[in-house]
Tab-separated table of C-alpha atoms in Angstrom:
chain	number	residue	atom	x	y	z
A	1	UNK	CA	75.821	34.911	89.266
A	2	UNK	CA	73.700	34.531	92.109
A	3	UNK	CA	70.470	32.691	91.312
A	4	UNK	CA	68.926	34.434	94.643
A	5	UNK	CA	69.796	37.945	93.414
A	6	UNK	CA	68.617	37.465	89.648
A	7	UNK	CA	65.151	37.276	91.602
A	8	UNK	CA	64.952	40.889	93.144
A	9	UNK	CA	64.176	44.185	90.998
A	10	UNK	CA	67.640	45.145	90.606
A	11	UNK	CA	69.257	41.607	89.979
A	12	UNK	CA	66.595	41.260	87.043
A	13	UNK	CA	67.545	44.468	85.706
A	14	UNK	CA	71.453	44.038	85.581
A	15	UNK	CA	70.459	40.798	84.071
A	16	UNK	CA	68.757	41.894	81.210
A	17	UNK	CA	70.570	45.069	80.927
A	18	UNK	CA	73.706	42.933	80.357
A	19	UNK	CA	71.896	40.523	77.920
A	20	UNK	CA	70.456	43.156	75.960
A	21	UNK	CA	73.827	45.232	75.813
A	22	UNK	CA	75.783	42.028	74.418
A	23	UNK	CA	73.144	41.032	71.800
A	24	UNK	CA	72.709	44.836	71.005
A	25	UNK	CA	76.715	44.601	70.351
A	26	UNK	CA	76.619	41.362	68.334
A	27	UNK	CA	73.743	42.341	66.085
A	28	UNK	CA	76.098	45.734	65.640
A	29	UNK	CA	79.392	43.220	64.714
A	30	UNK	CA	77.401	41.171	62.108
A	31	UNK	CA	76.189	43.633	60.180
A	32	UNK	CA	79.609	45.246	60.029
A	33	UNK	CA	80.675	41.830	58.635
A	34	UNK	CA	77.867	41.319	56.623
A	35	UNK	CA	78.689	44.593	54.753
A	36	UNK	CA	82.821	43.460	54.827
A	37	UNK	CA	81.991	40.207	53.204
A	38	UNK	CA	79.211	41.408	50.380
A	39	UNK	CA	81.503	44.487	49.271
A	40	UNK	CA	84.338	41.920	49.029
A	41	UNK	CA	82.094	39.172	47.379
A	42	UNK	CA	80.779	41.894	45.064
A	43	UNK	CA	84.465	42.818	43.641
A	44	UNK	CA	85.833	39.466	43.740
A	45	UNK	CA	85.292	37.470	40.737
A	46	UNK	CA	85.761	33.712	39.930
A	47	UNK	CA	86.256	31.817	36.664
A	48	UNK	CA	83.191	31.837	34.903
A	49	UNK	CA	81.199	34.146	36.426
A	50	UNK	CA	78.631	35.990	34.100
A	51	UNK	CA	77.190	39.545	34.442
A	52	UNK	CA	76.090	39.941	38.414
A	53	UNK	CA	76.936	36.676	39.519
A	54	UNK	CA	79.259	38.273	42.022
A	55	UNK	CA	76.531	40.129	43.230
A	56	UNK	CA	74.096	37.073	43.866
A	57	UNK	CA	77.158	35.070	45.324
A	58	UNK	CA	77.670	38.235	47.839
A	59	UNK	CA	73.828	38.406	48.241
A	60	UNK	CA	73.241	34.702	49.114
A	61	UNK	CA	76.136	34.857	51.677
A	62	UNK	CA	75.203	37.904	53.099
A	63	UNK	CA	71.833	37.160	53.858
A	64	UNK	CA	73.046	34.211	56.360
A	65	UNK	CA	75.094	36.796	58.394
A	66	UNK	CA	71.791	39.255	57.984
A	67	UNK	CA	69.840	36.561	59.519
A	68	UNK	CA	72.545	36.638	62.517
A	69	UNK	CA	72.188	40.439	62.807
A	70	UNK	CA	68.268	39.959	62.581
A	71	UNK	CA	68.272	37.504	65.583
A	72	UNK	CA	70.596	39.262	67.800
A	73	UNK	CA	68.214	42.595	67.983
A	74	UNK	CA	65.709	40.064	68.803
A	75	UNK	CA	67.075	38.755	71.747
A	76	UNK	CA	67.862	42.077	72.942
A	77	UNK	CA	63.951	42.796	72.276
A	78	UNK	CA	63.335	39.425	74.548
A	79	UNK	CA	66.147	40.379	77.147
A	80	UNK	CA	63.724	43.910	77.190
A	81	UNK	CA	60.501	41.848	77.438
A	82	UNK	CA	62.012	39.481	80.103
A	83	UNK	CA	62.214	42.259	82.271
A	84	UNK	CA	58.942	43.694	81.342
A	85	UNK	CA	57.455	40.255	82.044
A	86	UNK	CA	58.878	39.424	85.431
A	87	UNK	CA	58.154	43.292	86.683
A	88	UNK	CA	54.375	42.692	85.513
A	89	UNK	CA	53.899	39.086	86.358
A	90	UNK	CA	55.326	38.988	89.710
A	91	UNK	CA	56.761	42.274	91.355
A	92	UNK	CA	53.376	44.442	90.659
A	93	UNK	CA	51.348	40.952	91.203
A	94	UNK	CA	50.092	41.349	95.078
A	95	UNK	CA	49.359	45.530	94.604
A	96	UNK	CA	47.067	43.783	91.202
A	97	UNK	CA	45.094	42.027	94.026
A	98	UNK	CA	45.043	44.408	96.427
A	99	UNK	CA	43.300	46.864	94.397
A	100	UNK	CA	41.420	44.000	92.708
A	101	UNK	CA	40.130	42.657	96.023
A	102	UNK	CA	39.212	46.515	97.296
A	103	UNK	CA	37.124	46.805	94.054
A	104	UNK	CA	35.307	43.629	94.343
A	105	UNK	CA	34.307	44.511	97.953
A	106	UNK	CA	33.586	48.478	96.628
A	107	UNK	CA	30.669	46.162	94.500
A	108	UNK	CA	29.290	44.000	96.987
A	109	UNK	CA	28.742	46.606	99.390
A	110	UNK	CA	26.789	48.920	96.602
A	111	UNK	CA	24.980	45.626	95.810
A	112	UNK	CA	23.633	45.299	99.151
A	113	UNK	CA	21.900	48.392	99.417
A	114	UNK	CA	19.005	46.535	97.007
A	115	UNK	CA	19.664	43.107	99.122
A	116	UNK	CA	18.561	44.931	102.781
A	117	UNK	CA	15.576	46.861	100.810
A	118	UNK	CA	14.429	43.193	99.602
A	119	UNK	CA	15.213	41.437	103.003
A	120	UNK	CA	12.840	44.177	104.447
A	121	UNK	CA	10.208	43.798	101.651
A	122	UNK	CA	10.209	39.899	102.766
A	123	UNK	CA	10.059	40.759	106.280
A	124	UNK	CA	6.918	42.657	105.995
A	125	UNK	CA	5.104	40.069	103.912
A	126	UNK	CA	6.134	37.383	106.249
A	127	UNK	CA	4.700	39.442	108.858
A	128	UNK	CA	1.569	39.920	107.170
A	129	UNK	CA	1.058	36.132	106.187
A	130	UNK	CA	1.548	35.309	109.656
A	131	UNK	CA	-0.791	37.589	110.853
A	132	UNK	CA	-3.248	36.003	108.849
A	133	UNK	CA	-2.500	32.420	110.162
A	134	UNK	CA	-2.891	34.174	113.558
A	135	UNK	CA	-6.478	34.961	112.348
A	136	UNK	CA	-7.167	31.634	111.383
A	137	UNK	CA	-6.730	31.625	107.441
A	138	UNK	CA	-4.544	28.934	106.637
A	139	UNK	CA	-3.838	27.636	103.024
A	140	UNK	CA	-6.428	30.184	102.148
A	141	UNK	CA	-9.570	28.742	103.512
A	142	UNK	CA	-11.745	29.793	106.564
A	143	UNK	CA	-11.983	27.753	109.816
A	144	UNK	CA	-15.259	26.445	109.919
A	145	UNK	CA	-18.329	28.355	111.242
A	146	UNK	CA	-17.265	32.219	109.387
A	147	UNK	CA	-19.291	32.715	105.909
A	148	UNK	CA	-17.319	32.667	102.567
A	149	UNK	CA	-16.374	36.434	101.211
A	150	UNK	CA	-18.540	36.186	98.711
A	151	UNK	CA	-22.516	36.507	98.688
A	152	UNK	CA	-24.510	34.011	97.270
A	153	UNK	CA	-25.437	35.685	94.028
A	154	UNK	CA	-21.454	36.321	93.142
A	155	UNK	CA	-21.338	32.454	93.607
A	156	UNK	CA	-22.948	32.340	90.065
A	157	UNK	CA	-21.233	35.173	88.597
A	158	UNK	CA	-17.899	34.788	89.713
A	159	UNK	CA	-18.007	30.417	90.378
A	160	UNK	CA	-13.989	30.192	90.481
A	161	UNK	CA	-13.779	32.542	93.065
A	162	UNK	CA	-15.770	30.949	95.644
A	163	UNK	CA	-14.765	27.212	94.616
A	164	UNK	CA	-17.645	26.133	92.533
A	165	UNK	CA	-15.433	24.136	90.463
A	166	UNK	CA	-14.910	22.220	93.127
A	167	UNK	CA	-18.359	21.349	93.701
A	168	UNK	CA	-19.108	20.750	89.746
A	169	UNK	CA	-15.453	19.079	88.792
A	170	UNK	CA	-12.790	20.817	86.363
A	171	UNK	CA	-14.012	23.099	84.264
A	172	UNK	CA	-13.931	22.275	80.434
A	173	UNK	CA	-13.830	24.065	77.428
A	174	UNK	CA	-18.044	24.657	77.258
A	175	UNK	CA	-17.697	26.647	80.059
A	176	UNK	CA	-15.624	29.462	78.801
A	177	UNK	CA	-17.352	29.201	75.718
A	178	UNK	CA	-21.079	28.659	75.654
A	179	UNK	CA	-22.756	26.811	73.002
A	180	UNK	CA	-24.194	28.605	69.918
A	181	UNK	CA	-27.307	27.312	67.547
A	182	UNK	CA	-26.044	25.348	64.811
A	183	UNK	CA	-22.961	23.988	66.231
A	184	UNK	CA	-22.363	21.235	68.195
């Protein structure tokens, strides 16, 4: 046999055709035997036999040659499989990727459809943040000379927005929750 040739299509097939055909035949061959010997077993009897013991003599003897029969259709199941095997594992393996790889690009180009709508999103912010550095807001506070956006009698209704914690310290509790008669 030539090792070479058992690794093509064909080669594999003869291969396991001829494997499976000669276990096929065995398993055939033991259990015409197995039948030959348990008929004979069955009518031959020894001193001292009781009722059936033929029959369980036949039966334990039998089974062995069974057990060959049983085996051989295996292999010839495995010679099948073999084939199946090698065909899936290595002849259809590169068309696998190939579609595989076509797929996983088919997905990454309908998942950058959201990816350039984002990138453009980003784009426009970072245009409009630098546009405001252009007109001098930077970290969120004015240069020095313009007024604060708020007017002076939002400063005590809204004090967070136009930094009085900053002038006061952190805020505390009190703060959020003025103080009621009777409790401390």
């Amino acid at each position: 046999m030539d090792i070479n040739n058992l690794f093509t299509d064909a080669g594999m097939r003869a291969f396991t055709d001829a494997q499976r055909d000669q276990h096929m035949s065995d398993a055939s061959q033991y259990g015409q035997l197995a039948d030959i010997i348990s008929r004979r077993l069955e009518q031959t009897e020894i001193d001292g036999d009781r009722a059936f013991s033929a029959r369980i003599r036949a039966w334990k003897v039998g089974r062995k040659i069974r057990s060959m029969e049983k085996h051989s259709r295996k292999a010839a199941a495995s010679a099948e499989a073999l084939y199946a095997s090698y065909v899936n594992q290595v002849l259809e393996l590169p068309a696998r990727r190939e579609l595989a790889e076509a797929r996983k690009a088919e997905k990454k180009a309908a998942k950058q459809g959201p990816a350039v709508l984002a990138a453009k999103s980003l784009d426009k912010t970072i245009s409009h943040f630098a546009g405001s550095v252009a007109n001098g807001i930077v970290n969120g506070t004015l240069p020095a000379g313009q007024g604060g956006e708020y007017l002076d009698a939002q400063v005590h209704q809204f004090p967070m927005a136009a930094g009085a914690e900053q002038m006061r310290g952190p805020r505390t509790v009190n703060d959020f929750f003025p103080r009621q008669e009777g409790r401390q």
